[in-house]
Amino acid sequence: MEPLTEHRPVSGPVVYGFLRLVRVSQARQDALVASLAEYCRSHELQLSGVFTDRDASAGPVSAAFTGLLDVLALPDVYGVIAPALSHLGPKAIAAERGRRIAAVGSRLLLVRKPRTAHHSISRSGSVRRRHPGTTRVLDAES
């Protein structure tokens, strides 16, 4: 329990982690769990457990995800934390899992937010913006 204020200790909102780890070393798994724990500590959340999905062939309903949905139905559970949206699975599976998390009234918290636009800076300092069917190079100063 971390102090929410300097006056009294209060438990933060309860969250559960979810990791999709297919062919990942134990060291990588430990680092991801530690990053979730640190994110929760710095945002005054209480990480109560981490569900790990290791089955690449499972659809939206794997044993780990079913267990996650079960604990999300408990009272006083705020949501799910994951390092990135990709930890919910490939796009179609992640979208379905996101809908199921929202359907039980929980929030999905991502340590690393999804990218909204594809921007890159070339070595010359110009910014390239990708648009369907076109490529434009703009000076970084304009």
mmCIF file of N, CA and C in Angstrom:
data_model
loop_
_atom_site.group_PDB
_atom_site.id
_atom_site.type_symbol
_atom_site.label_atom_id
_atom_site.label_comp_id
_atom_site.label_asym_id
_atom_site.label_seq_id
_atom_site.Cartn_x
_atom_site.Cartn_y
_atom_site.Cartn_z
ATOM 1 N N MET A 1 0.843 -1.163 0.000
ATOM 2 C CA MET A 1 0.000 0.000 0.000
ATOM 3 C C MET A 1 0.894 1.232 0.000
ATOM 4 N N GLU A 2 0.690 2.114 -0.972
ATOM 5 C CA GLU A 2 1.428 3.362 -1.083
ATOM 6 C C GLU A 2 0.564 4.499 -0.548
ATOM 7 N N PRO A 3 1.180 5.482 0.066
ATOM 8 C CA PRO A 3 0.367 6.606 0.538
ATOM 9 C C PRO A 3 -0.169 7.428 -0.633
ATOM 10 N N LEU A 4 -1.484 7.619 -0.673
ATOM 11 C CA LEU A 4 -2.117 8.419 -1.708
ATOM 12 C C LEU A 4 -1.940 9.899 -1.407
ATOM 13 N N THR A 5 -1.925 10.235 -0.154
ATOM 14 C CA THR A 5 -1.645 11.599 0.285
ATOM 15 C C THR A 5 -0.582 11.512 1.366
ATOM 16 N N GLU A 6 -0.036 12.632 1.715
ATOM 17 C CA GLU A 6 0.968 12.588 2.773
ATOM 18 C C GLU A 6 0.357 12.443 4.157
ATOM 19 N N HIS A 7 -0.986 12.524 4.264
ATOM 20 C CA HIS A 7 -1.641 12.491 5.563
ATOM 21 C C HIS A 7 -2.055 11.097 6.017
ATOM 22 N N ARG A 8 -2.447 10.247 5.078
ATOM 23 C CA ARG A 8 -2.917 8.924 5.479
ATOM 24 C C ARG A 8 -2.706 7.930 4.343
ATOM 25 N N PRO A 9 -2.392 6.680 4.666
ATOM 26 C CA PRO A 9 -2.231 5.673 3.612
ATOM 27 C C PRO A 9 -3.585 5.186 3.101
ATOM 28 N N VAL A 10 -3.738 5.173 1.796
ATOM 29 C CA VAL A 10 -4.974 4.726 1.163
ATOM 30 C C VAL A 10 -4.591 3.820 0.004
ATOM 31 N N SER A 11 -5.275 2.712 -0.140
ATOM 32 C CA SER A 11 -5.010 1.834 -1.270
ATOM 33 C C SER A 11 -5.487 2.495 -2.558
ATOM 34 N N GLY A 12 -4.686 2.345 -3.601
ATOM 35 C CA GLY A 12 -5.069 2.889 -4.898
ATOM 36 C C GLY A 12 -6.087 1.996 -5.576
ATOM 37 N N PRO A 13 -6.620 2.449 -6.688
ATOM 38 C CA PRO A 13 -7.544 1.604 -7.442
ATOM 39 C C PRO A 13 -6.876 0.281 -7.841
ATOM 40 N N VAL A 14 -7.620 -0.792 -7.748
ATOM 41 C CA VAL A 14 -7.105 -2.133 -8.038
ATOM 42 C C VAL A 14 -7.103 -2.367 -9.546
ATOM 43 N N VAL A 15 -5.956 -2.792 -10.065
ATOM 44 C CA VAL A 15 -5.833 -3.151 -11.475
ATOM 45 C C VAL A 15 -5.147 -4.508 -11.580
ATOM 46 N N TYR A 16 -5.360 -5.156 -12.711
ATOM 47 C CA TYR A 16 -4.695 -6.420 -13.018
ATOM 48 C C TYR A 16 -3.945 -6.245 -14.323
ATOM 49 N N GLY A 17 -2.764 -6.825 -14.390
ATOM 50 C CA GLY A 17 -1.962 -6.751 -15.596
ATOM 51 C C GLY A 17 -2.289 -7.885 -16.550
ATOM 52 N N PHE A 18 -2.020 -7.643 -17.834
ATOM 53 C CA PHE A 18 -2.184 -8.675 -18.844
ATOM 54 C C PHE A 18 -1.005 -8.605 -19.794
ATOM 55 N N LEU A 19 -0.337 -9.757 -19.971
ATOM 56 C CA LEU A 19 0.807 -9.854 -20.869
ATOM 57 C C LEU A 19 0.582 -10.990 -21.852
ATOM 58 N N ARG A 20 0.850 -10.747 -23.097
ATOM 59 C CA ARG A 20 0.845 -11.809 -24.111
ATOM 60 C C ARG A 20 2.312 -12.080 -24.418
ATOM 61 N N LEU A 21 2.798 -13.217 -23.959
ATOM 62 C CA LEU A 21 4.218 -13.550 -24.066
ATOM 63 C C LEU A 21 4.384 -14.892 -24.765
ATOM 64 N N VAL A 22 4.616 -14.851 -26.055
ATOM 65 C CA VAL A 22 4.835 -16.060 -26.838
ATOM 66 C C VAL A 22 6.327 -16.114 -27.160
ATOM 67 N N ARG A 23 6.975 -17.181 -26.761
ATOM 68 C CA ARG A 23 8.415 -17.370 -26.975
ATOM 69 C C ARG A 23 9.225 -16.193 -26.420
ATOM 70 N N VAL A 24 9.027 -15.900 -25.141
ATOM 71 C CA VAL A 24 9.711 -14.807 -24.468
ATOM 72 C C VAL A 24 10.510 -15.378 -23.300
ATOM 73 N N SER A 25 11.708 -14.864 -23.115
ATOM 74 C CA SER A 25 12.564 -15.350 -22.023
ATOM 75 C C SER A 25 12.012 -14.919 -20.665
ATOM 76 N N GLN A 26 12.439 -15.611 -19.640
ATOM 77 C CA GLN A 26 12.019 -15.278 -18.279
ATOM 78 C C GLN A 26 12.495 -13.878 -17.900
ATOM 79 N N ALA A 27 13.689 -13.495 -18.358
ATOM 80 C CA ALA A 27 14.211 -12.157 -18.057
ATOM 81 C C ALA A 27 13.316 -11.075 -18.662
ATOM 82 N N ARG A 28 12.845 -11.287 -19.890
ATOM 83 C CA ARG A 28 11.942 -10.327 -20.538
ATOM 84 C C ARG A 28 10.612 -10.254 -19.789
ATOM 85 N N GLN A 29 10.091 -11.406 -19.391
ATOM 86 C CA GLN A 29 8.849 -11.432 -18.628
ATOM 87 C C GLN A 29 9.013 -10.670 -17.314
ATOM 88 N N ASP A 30 10.103 -10.907 -16.618
ATOM 89 C CA ASP A 30 10.352 -10.212 -15.349
ATOM 90 C C ASP A 30 10.440 -8.700 -15.551
ATOM 91 N N ALA A 31 11.089 -8.278 -16.651
ATOM 92 C CA ALA A 31 11.216 -6.848 -16.939
ATOM 93 C C ALA A 31 9.855 -6.219 -17.235
ATOM 94 N N LEU A 32 9.006 -6.929 -17.970
ATOM 95 C CA LEU A 32 7.671 -6.404 -18.272
ATOM 96 C C LEU A 32 6.809 -6.303 -17.020
ATOM 97 N N VAL A 33 6.872 -7.310 -16.168
ATOM 98 C CA VAL A 33 6.107 -7.266 -14.912
ATOM 99 C C VAL A 33 6.614 -6.114 -14.048
ATOM 100 N N ALA A 34 7.930 -5.925 -14.004
ATOM 101 C CA ALA A 34 8.504 -4.819 -13.227
ATOM 102 C C ALA A 34 8.062 -3.465 -13.784
ATOM 103 N N SER A 35 7.959 -3.345 -15.109
ATOM 104 C CA SER A 35 7.521 -2.075 -15.695
ATOM 105 C C SER A 35 6.057 -1.801 -15.363
ATOM 106 N N LEU A 36 5.226 -2.843 -15.353
ATOM 107 C CA LEU A 36 3.829 -2.656 -14.953
ATOM 108 C C LEU A 36 3.738 -2.223 -13.493
ATOM 109 N N ALA A 37 4.541 -2.867 -12.642
ATOM 110 C CA ALA A 37 4.536 -2.539 -11.216
ATOM 111 C C ALA A 37 4.992 -1.096 -10.989
ATOM 112 N N GLU A 38 6.007 -0.656 -11.713
ATOM 113 C CA GLU A 38 6.498 0.712 -11.569
ATOM 114 C C GLU A 38 5.465 1.723 -12.069
ATOM 115 N N TYR A 39 4.816 1.428 -13.188
ATOM 116 C CA TYR A 39 3.767 2.303 -13.701
ATOM 117 C C TYR A 39 2.654 2.447 -12.668
ATOM 118 N N CYS A 40 2.253 1.325 -12.098
ATOM 119 C CA CYS A 40 1.195 1.356 -11.091
ATOM 120 C C CYS A 40 1.633 2.132 -9.856
ATOM 121 N N ARG A 41 2.857 1.923 -9.420
ATOM 122 C CA ARG A 41 3.356 2.643 -8.251
ATOM 123 C C ARG A 41 3.343 4.147 -8.498
ATOM 124 N N SER A 42 3.810 4.576 -9.667
ATOM 125 C CA SER A 42 3.903 6.008 -9.947
ATOM 126 C C SER A 42 2.543 6.649 -10.212
ATOM 127 N N HIS A 43 1.537 5.848 -10.564
ATOM 128 C CA HIS A 43 0.197 6.378 -10.804
ATOM 129 C C HIS A 43 -0.788 6.034 -9.691
ATOM 130 N N GLU A 44 -0.262 5.581 -8.561
ATOM 131 C CA GLU A 44 -1.053 5.263 -7.371
ATOM 132 C C GLU A 44 -2.144 4.240 -7.651
ATOM 133 N N LEU A 45 -1.753 3.186 -8.391
ATOM 134 C CA LEU A 45 -2.635 2.062 -8.670
ATOM 135 C C LEU A 45 -2.124 0.853 -7.899
ATOM 136 N N GLN A 46 -3.000 -0.049 -7.556
ATOM 137 C CA GLN A 46 -2.599 -1.264 -6.851
ATOM 138 C C GLN A 46 -2.628 -2.432 -7.833
ATOM 139 N N LEU A 47 -1.452 -2.913 -8.225
ATOM 140 C CA LEU A 47 -1.346 -4.061 -9.125
ATOM 141 C C LEU A 47 -1.575 -5.328 -8.314
ATOM 142 N N SER A 48 -2.726 -5.966 -8.539
ATOM 143 C CA SER A 48 -3.096 -7.123 -7.728
ATOM 144 C C SER A 48 -2.700 -8.454 -8.335
ATOM 145 N N GLY A 49 -2.294 -8.478 -9.568
ATOM 146 C CA GLY A 49 -1.888 -9.712 -10.216
ATOM 147 C C GLY A 49 -1.648 -9.469 -11.690
ATOM 148 N N VAL A 50 -0.958 -10.409 -12.327
ATOM 149 C CA VAL A 50 -0.667 -10.311 -13.755
ATOM 150 C C VAL A 50 -1.052 -11.627 -14.418
ATOM 151 N N PHE A 51 -1.894 -11.555 -15.424
ATOM 152 C CA PHE A 51 -2.285 -12.717 -16.210
ATOM 153 C C PHE A 51 -1.393 -12.773 -17.445
ATOM 154 N N THR A 52 -0.872 -13.963 -17.733
ATOM 155 C CA THR A 52 0.057 -14.132 -18.846
ATOM 156 C C THR A 52 -0.513 -15.124 -19.841
ATOM 157 N N ASP A 53 -0.653 -14.675 -21.078
ATOM 158 C CA ASP A 53 -1.157 -15.505 -22.176
ATOM 159 C C ASP A 53 0.042 -15.955 -23.010
ATOM 160 N N ARG A 54 0.281 -17.259 -23.064
ATOM 161 C CA ARG A 54 1.415 -17.801 -23.819
ATOM 162 C C ARG A 54 0.975 -18.579 -25.059
ATOM 163 N N ASP A 55 -0.313 -18.638 -25.313
ATOM 164 C CA ASP A 55 -0.846 -19.431 -26.418
ATOM 165 C C ASP A 55 -1.074 -18.551 -27.645
ATOM 166 N N ALA A 56 -0.200 -18.660 -28.640
ATOM 167 C CA ALA A 56 -0.304 -17.845 -29.854
ATOM 168 C C ALA A 56 -1.497 -18.243 -30.707
ATOM 169 N N SER A 57 -1.950 -19.476 -30.584
ATOM 170 C CA SER A 57 -3.042 -19.955 -31.430
ATOM 171 C C SER A 57 -4.422 -19.669 -30.847
ATOM 172 N N ALA A 58 -4.467 -19.192 -29.609
ATOM 173 C CA ALA A 58 -5.759 -18.928 -28.972
ATOM 174 C C ALA A 58 -6.404 -17.696 -29.592
ATOM 175 N N GLY A 59 -7.701 -17.752 -29.751
ATOM 176 C CA GLY A 59 -8.448 -16.600 -30.233
ATOM 177 C C GLY A 59 -8.653 -15.612 -29.099
ATOM 178 N N PRO A 60 -9.720 -14.832 -29.180
ATOM 179 C CA PRO A 60 -9.961 -13.838 -28.143
ATOM 180 C C PRO A 60 -10.215 -14.441 -26.757
ATOM 181 N N VAL A 61 -10.621 -15.716 -26.719
ATOM 182 C CA VAL A 61 -10.935 -16.347 -25.435
ATOM 183 C C VAL A 61 -9.879 -17.395 -25.107
ATOM 184 N N SER A 62 -8.839 -16.970 -24.402
ATOM 185 C CA SER A 62 -7.823 -17.904 -23.925
ATOM 186 C C SER A 62 -8.053 -18.119 -22.434
ATOM 187 N N ALA A 63 -7.348 -19.071 -21.857
ATOM 188 C CA ALA A 63 -7.500 -19.344 -20.419
ATOM 189 C C ALA A 63 -7.093 -18.117 -19.599
ATOM 190 N N ALA A 64 -5.989 -17.464 -19.982
ATOM 191 C CA ALA A 64 -5.524 -16.290 -19.237
ATOM 192 C C ALA A 64 -6.519 -15.140 -19.341
ATOM 193 N N PHE A 65 -7.061 -14.921 -20.535
ATOM 194 C CA PHE A 65 -8.006 -13.811 -20.704
ATOM 195 C C PHE A 65 -9.333 -14.098 -19.984
ATOM 196 N N THR A 66 -9.762 -15.338 -19.987
ATOM 197 C CA THR A 66 -10.967 -15.708 -19.249
ATOM 198 C C THR A 66 -10.770 -15.466 -17.756
ATOM 199 N N GLY A 67 -9.592 -15.816 -17.237
ATOM 200 C CA GLY A 67 -9.283 -15.546 -15.830
ATOM 201 C C GLY A 67 -9.290 -14.056 -15.538
ATOM 202 N N LEU A 68 -8.762 -13.272 -16.470
ATOM 203 C CA LEU A 68 -8.781 -11.818 -16.306
ATOM 204 C C LEU A 68 -10.212 -11.296 -16.241
ATOM 205 N N LEU A 69 -11.061 -11.753 -17.145
ATOM 206 C CA LEU A 69 -12.460 -11.314 -17.132
ATOM 207 C C LEU A 69 -13.152 -11.690 -15.828
ATOM 208 N N ASP A 70 -12.796 -12.854 -15.279
ATOM 209 C CA ASP A 70 -13.383 -13.284 -14.001
ATOM 210 C C ASP A 70 -13.045 -12.310 -12.872
ATOM 211 N N VAL A 71 -11.778 -11.880 -12.784
ATOM 212 C CA VAL A 71 -11.412 -10.967 -11.693
ATOM 213 C C VAL A 71 -11.936 -9.554 -11.947
ATOM 214 N N LEU A 72 -12.134 -9.196 -13.212
ATOM 215 C CA LEU A 72 -12.691 -7.873 -13.500
ATOM 216 C C LEU A 72 -14.135 -7.754 -13.026
ATOM 217 N N ALA A 73 -14.801 -8.885 -12.849
ATOM 218 C CA ALA A 73 -16.177 -8.881 -12.359
ATOM 219 C C ALA A 73 -16.249 -8.669 -10.850
ATOM 220 N N LEU A 74 -15.117 -8.764 -10.158
ATOM 221 C CA LEU A 74 -15.101 -8.551 -8.712
ATOM 222 C C LEU A 74 -15.373 -7.083 -8.390
ATOM 223 N N PRO A 75 -15.943 -6.825 -7.214
ATOM 224 C CA PRO A 75 -16.184 -5.420 -6.846
ATOM 225 C C PRO A 75 -14.860 -4.676 -6.626
ATOM 226 N N ASP A 76 -14.874 -3.401 -6.900
ATOM 227 C CA ASP A 76 -13.743 -2.493 -6.659
ATOM 228 C C ASP A 76 -12.534 -2.725 -7.561
ATOM 229 N N VAL A 77 -12.708 -3.405 -8.681
ATOM 230 C CA VAL A 77 -11.602 -3.554 -9.627
ATOM 231 C C VAL A 77 -11.735 -2.442 -10.660
ATOM 232 N N TYR A 78 -10.671 -1.668 -10.823
ATOM 233 C CA TYR A 78 -10.697 -0.503 -11.697
ATOM 234 C C TYR A 78 -10.456 -0.858 -13.159
ATOM 235 N N GLY A 79 -9.458 -1.718 -13.423
ATOM 236 C CA GLY A 79 -9.188 -2.013 -14.819
ATOM 237 C C GLY A 79 -8.023 -2.946 -15.053
ATOM 238 N N VAL A 80 -7.538 -2.884 -16.300
ATOM 239 C CA VAL A 80 -6.465 -3.752 -16.804
ATOM 240 C C VAL A 80 -5.311 -2.869 -17.247
ATOM 241 N N ILE A 81 -4.097 -3.274 -16.928
ATOM 242 C CA ILE A 81 -2.906 -2.568 -17.391
ATOM 243 C C ILE A 81 -2.104 -3.498 -18.278
ATOM 244 N N ALA A 82 -1.629 -2.988 -19.410
ATOM 245 C CA ALA A 82 -0.787 -3.750 -20.325
ATOM 246 C C ALA A 82 0.317 -2.826 -20.834
ATOM 247 N N PRO A 83 1.472 -3.383 -21.196
ATOM 248 C CA PRO A 83 2.553 -2.532 -21.709
ATOM 249 C C PRO A 83 2.163 -1.797 -22.989
ATOM 250 N N ALA A 84 1.435 -2.465 -23.877
ATOM 251 C CA ALA A 84 1.008 -1.882 -25.151
ATOM 252 C C ALA A 84 -0.211 -2.654 -25.638
ATOM 253 N N LEU A 85 -0.905 -2.096 -26.612
ATOM 254 C CA LEU A 85 -2.088 -2.750 -27.152
ATOM 255 C C LEU A 85 -1.755 -4.117 -27.745
ATOM 256 N N SER A 86 -0.552 -4.286 -28.248
ATOM 257 C CA SER A 86 -0.142 -5.561 -28.842
ATOM 258 C C SER A 86 -0.157 -6.708 -27.834
ATOM 259 N N HIS A 87 -0.136 -6.398 -26.548
ATOM 260 C CA HIS A 87 -0.192 -7.456 -25.537
ATOM 261 C C HIS A 87 -1.583 -8.063 -25.403
ATOM 262 N N LEU A 88 -2.574 -7.441 -26.030
ATOM 263 C CA LEU A 88 -3.897 -8.063 -26.070
ATOM 264 C C LEU A 88 -4.003 -9.025 -27.240
ATOM 265 N N GLY A 89 -3.028 -9.025 -28.139
ATOM 266 C CA GLY A 89 -3.020 -9.927 -29.278
ATOM 267 C C GLY A 89 -2.970 -9.178 -30.589
ATOM 268 N N PRO A 90 -3.058 -9.913 -31.704
ATOM 269 C CA PRO A 90 -3.124 -9.258 -33.016
ATOM 270 C C PRO A 90 -4.339 -8.322 -33.077
ATOM 271 N N LYS A 91 -4.366 -7.423 -34.046
ATOM 272 C CA LYS A 91 -5.373 -6.352 -34.090
ATOM 273 C C LYS A 91 -6.808 -6.817 -33.887
ATOM 274 N N ALA A 92 -7.237 -7.843 -34.607
ATOM 275 C CA ALA A 92 -8.629 -8.297 -34.486
ATOM 276 C C ALA A 92 -8.910 -8.849 -33.089
ATOM 277 N N ILE A 93 -7.988 -9.616 -32.561
ATOM 278 C CA ILE A 93 -8.162 -10.186 -31.222
ATOM 279 C C ILE A 93 -8.084 -9.081 -30.168
ATOM 280 N N ALA A 94 -7.150 -8.149 -30.334
ATOM 281 C CA ALA A 94 -7.023 -7.032 -29.389
ATOM 282 C C ALA A 94 -8.295 -6.195 -29.364
ATOM 283 N N ALA A 95 -8.886 -5.969 -30.538
ATOM 284 C CA ALA A 95 -10.127 -5.185 -30.599
ATOM 285 C C ALA A 95 -11.253 -5.901 -29.859
ATOM 286 N N GLU A 96 -11.379 -7.195 -30.074
ATOM 287 C CA GLU A 96 -12.417 -7.967 -29.382
ATOM 288 C C GLU A 96 -12.174 -7.998 -27.875
ATOM 289 N N ARG A 97 -10.936 -8.200 -27.472
ATOM 290 C CA ARG A 97 -10.629 -8.209 -26.040
ATOM 291 C C ARG A 97 -10.885 -6.836 -25.422
ATOM 292 N N GLY A 98 -10.553 -5.781 -26.146
ATOM 293 C CA GLY A 98 -10.835 -4.431 -25.655
ATOM 294 C C GLY A 98 -12.322 -4.211 -25.451
ATOM 295 N N ARG A 99 -13.141 -4.715 -26.383
ATOM 296 C CA ARG A 99 -14.605 -4.608 -26.244
ATOM 297 C C ARG A 99 -15.090 -5.378 -25.017
ATOM 298 N N ARG A 100 -14.524 -6.550 -24.795
ATOM 299 C CA ARG A 100 -14.950 -7.359 -23.639
ATOM 300 C C ARG A 100 -14.551 -6.718 -22.317
ATOM 301 N N ILE A 101 -13.389 -6.091 -22.284
ATOM 302 C CA ILE A 101 -12.955 -5.379 -21.072
ATOM 303 C C ILE A 101 -13.906 -4.221 -20.801
ATOM 304 N N ALA A 102 -14.243 -3.468 -21.833
ATOM 305 C CA ALA A 102 -15.168 -2.337 -21.671
ATOM 306 C C ALA A 102 -16.565 -2.820 -21.279
ATOM 307 N N ALA A 103 -16.985 -3.976 -21.815
ATOM 308 C CA ALA A 103 -18.323 -4.498 -21.536
ATOM 309 C C ALA A 103 -18.520 -4.848 -20.062
ATOM 310 N N VAL A 104 -17.438 -5.217 -19.365
ATOM 311 C CA VAL A 104 -17.573 -5.519 -17.931
ATOM 312 C C VAL A 104 -17.380 -4.263 -17.077
ATOM 313 N N GLY A 105 -17.222 -3.117 -17.737
ATOM 314 C CA GLY A 105 -17.124 -1.856 -17.011
ATOM 315 C C GLY A 105 -15.741 -1.519 -16.498
ATOM 316 N N SER A 106 -14.705 -2.111 -17.091
ATOM 317 C CA SER A 106 -13.340 -1.843 -16.655
ATOM 318 C C SER A 106 -12.622 -0.956 -17.656
ATOM 319 N N ARG A 107 -11.577 -0.327 -17.202
ATOM 320 C CA ARG A 107 -10.753 0.520 -18.057
ATOM 321 C C ARG A 107 -9.541 -0.253 -18.526
ATOM 322 N N LEU A 108 -9.091 0.040 -19.741
ATOM 323 C CA LEU A 108 -7.861 -0.528 -20.281
ATOM 324 C C LEU A 108 -6.809 0.563 -20.243
ATOM 325 N N LEU A 109 -5.765 0.342 -19.453
ATOM 326 C CA LEU A 109 -4.672 1.298 -19.308
ATOM 327 C C LEU A 109 -3.454 0.746 -20.040
ATOM 328 N N LEU A 110 -2.837 1.554 -20.886
ATOM 329 C CA LEU A 110 -1.657 1.142 -21.636
ATOM 330 C C LEU A 110 -0.471 1.986 -21.208
ATOM 331 N N VAL A 111 0.638 1.303 -20.884
ATOM 332 C CA VAL A 111 1.854 2.024 -20.525
ATOM 333 C C VAL A 111 2.345 2.801 -21.735
ATOM 334 N N ARG A 112 2.342 2.165 -22.894
ATOM 335 C CA ARG A 112 2.757 2.810 -24.142
ATOM 336 C C ARG A 112 1.535 2.951 -25.025
ATOM 337 N N LYS A 113 1.157 4.188 -25.287
ATOM 338 C CA LYS A 113 -0.033 4.477 -26.076
ATOM 339 C C LYS A 113 0.193 4.113 -27.544
ATOM 340 N N PRO A 114 -0.876 3.753 -28.259
ATOM 341 C CA PRO A 114 -0.732 3.470 -29.693
ATOM 342 C C PRO A 114 -0.362 4.739 -30.454
ATOM 343 N N ARG A 115 0.395 4.559 -31.522
ATOM 344 C CA ARG A 115 0.756 5.694 -32.365
ATOM 345 C C ARG A 115 -0.475 6.156 -33.122
ATOM 346 N N THR A 116 -0.622 7.485 -33.244
ATOM 347 C CA THR A 116 -1.772 8.027 -33.961
ATOM 348 C C THR A 116 -1.427 8.409 -35.391
ATOM 349 N N ALA A 117 -0.185 8.777 -35.662
ATOM 350 C CA ALA A 117 0.223 9.155 -37.020
ATOM 351 C C ALA A 117 1.628 8.651 -37.261
ATOM 352 N N HIS A 118 1.949 8.431 -38.506
ATOM 353 C CA HIS A 118 3.271 7.964 -38.873
ATOM 354 C C HIS A 118 4.097 9.149 -39.350
ATOM 355 N N HIS A 119 4.985 9.634 -38.497
ATOM 356 C CA HIS A 119 5.879 10.727 -38.848
ATOM 357 C C HIS A 119 7.300 10.244 -38.656
ATOM 358 N N SER A 120 8.155 10.611 -39.554
ATOM 359 C CA SER A 120 9.559 10.275 -39.369
ATOM 360 C C SER A 120 10.396 11.461 -39.803
ATOM 361 N N ILE A 121 11.549 11.590 -39.214
ATOM 362 C CA ILE A 121 12.462 12.673 -39.559
ATOM 363 C C ILE A 121 13.648 12.063 -40.274
ATOM 364 N N SER A 122 13.921 12.578 -41.462
ATOM 365 C CA SER A 122 15.048 12.057 -42.230
ATOM 366 C C SER A 122 16.344 12.659 -41.704
ATOM 367 N N ARG A 123 17.470 12.168 -42.184
ATOM 368 C CA ARG A 123 18.765 12.674 -41.740
ATOM 369 C C ARG A 123 18.960 14.141 -42.104
ATOM 370 N N SER A 124 18.305 14.619 -43.174
ATOM 371 C CA SER A 124 18.449 16.011 -43.589
ATOM 372 C C SER A 124 17.631 16.955 -42.717
ATOM 373 N N GLY A 125 16.832 16.417 -41.794
ATOM 374 C CA GLY A 125 16.052 17.244 -40.901
ATOM 375 C C GLY A 125 14.643 17.516 -41.399
ATOM 376 N N SER A 126 14.277 16.993 -42.560
ATOM 377 C CA SER A 126 12.926 17.215 -43.051
ATOM 378 C C SER A 126 11.986 16.163 -42.470
ATOM 379 N N VAL A 127 10.727 16.506 -42.397
ATOM 380 C CA VAL A 127 9.721 15.611 -41.828
ATOM 381 C C VAL A 127 8.955 14.973 -42.965
ATOM 382 N N ARG A 128 8.837 13.666 -42.931
ATOM 383 C CA ARG A 128 8.050 12.945 -43.925
ATOM 384 C C ARG A 128 6.732 12.562 -43.301
ATOM 385 N N ARG A 129 5.669 12.859 -43.994
ATOM 386 C CA ARG A 129 4.342 12.482 -43.536
ATOM 387 C C ARG A 129 3.755 11.530 -44.546
ATOM 388 N N ARG A 130 3.253 10.434 -44.084
ATOM 389 C CA ARG A 130 2.678 9.427 -44.983
ATOM 390 C C ARG A 130 1.198 9.702 -45.186
ATOM 391 N N HIS A 131 0.819 9.804 -46.420
ATOM 392 C CA HIS A 131 -0.577 9.976 -46.802
ATOM 393 C C HIS A 131 -0.885 8.917 -47.835
ATOM 394 N N PRO A 132 -2.091 8.397 -47.872
ATOM 395 C CA PRO A 132 -2.427 7.360 -48.850
ATOM 396 C C PRO A 132 -2.173 7.852 -50.280
ATOM 397 N N GLY A 133 -1.311 7.165 -50.989
ATOM 398 C CA GLY A 133 -1.050 7.464 -52.390
ATOM 399 C C GLY A 133 -0.102 8.611 -52.643
ATOM 400 N N THR A 134 0.356 9.307 -51.612
ATOM 401 C CA THR A 134 1.264 10.434 -51.825
ATOM 402 C C THR A 134 2.397 10.379 -50.826
ATOM 403 N N THR A 135 3.496 10.965 -51.204
ATOM 404 C CA THR A 135 4.612 11.155 -50.294
ATOM 405 C C THR A 135 5.061 12.589 -50.441
ATOM 406 N N ARG A 136 5.042 13.333 -49.356
ATOM 407 C CA ARG A 136 5.479 14.722 -49.396
ATOM 408 C C ARG A 136 6.608 14.883 -48.411
ATOM 409 N N VAL A 137 7.564 15.717 -48.789
ATOM 410 C CA VAL A 137 8.662 16.039 -47.897
ATOM 411 C C VAL A 137 8.522 17.501 -47.530
ATOM 412 N N LEU A 138 8.416 17.772 -46.237
ATOM 413 C CA LEU A 138 8.278 19.131 -45.743
ATOM 414 C C LEU A 138 9.522 19.497 -44.963
ATOM 415 N N ASP A 139 9.953 20.728 -45.068
ATOM 416 C CA ASP A 139 11.082 21.179 -44.261
ATOM 417 C C ASP A 139 10.640 21.241 -42.811
ATOM 418 N N ALA A 140 11.529 20.890 -41.910
ATOM 419 C CA ALA A 140 11.205 20.912 -40.492
ATOM 420 C C ALA A 140 10.998 22.339 -40.004
ATOM 421 N N GLU A 141 11.541 23.322 -40.713
ATOM 422 C CA GLU A 141 11.420 24.718 -40.295
ATOM 423 C C GLU A 141 10.117 25.340 -40.743
ATOM 424 N N SER A 142 9.392 24.749 -41.700
ATOM 425 C CA SER A 142 8.154 25.371 -42.187
ATOM 426 C C SER A 142 6.951 24.974 -41.407
#
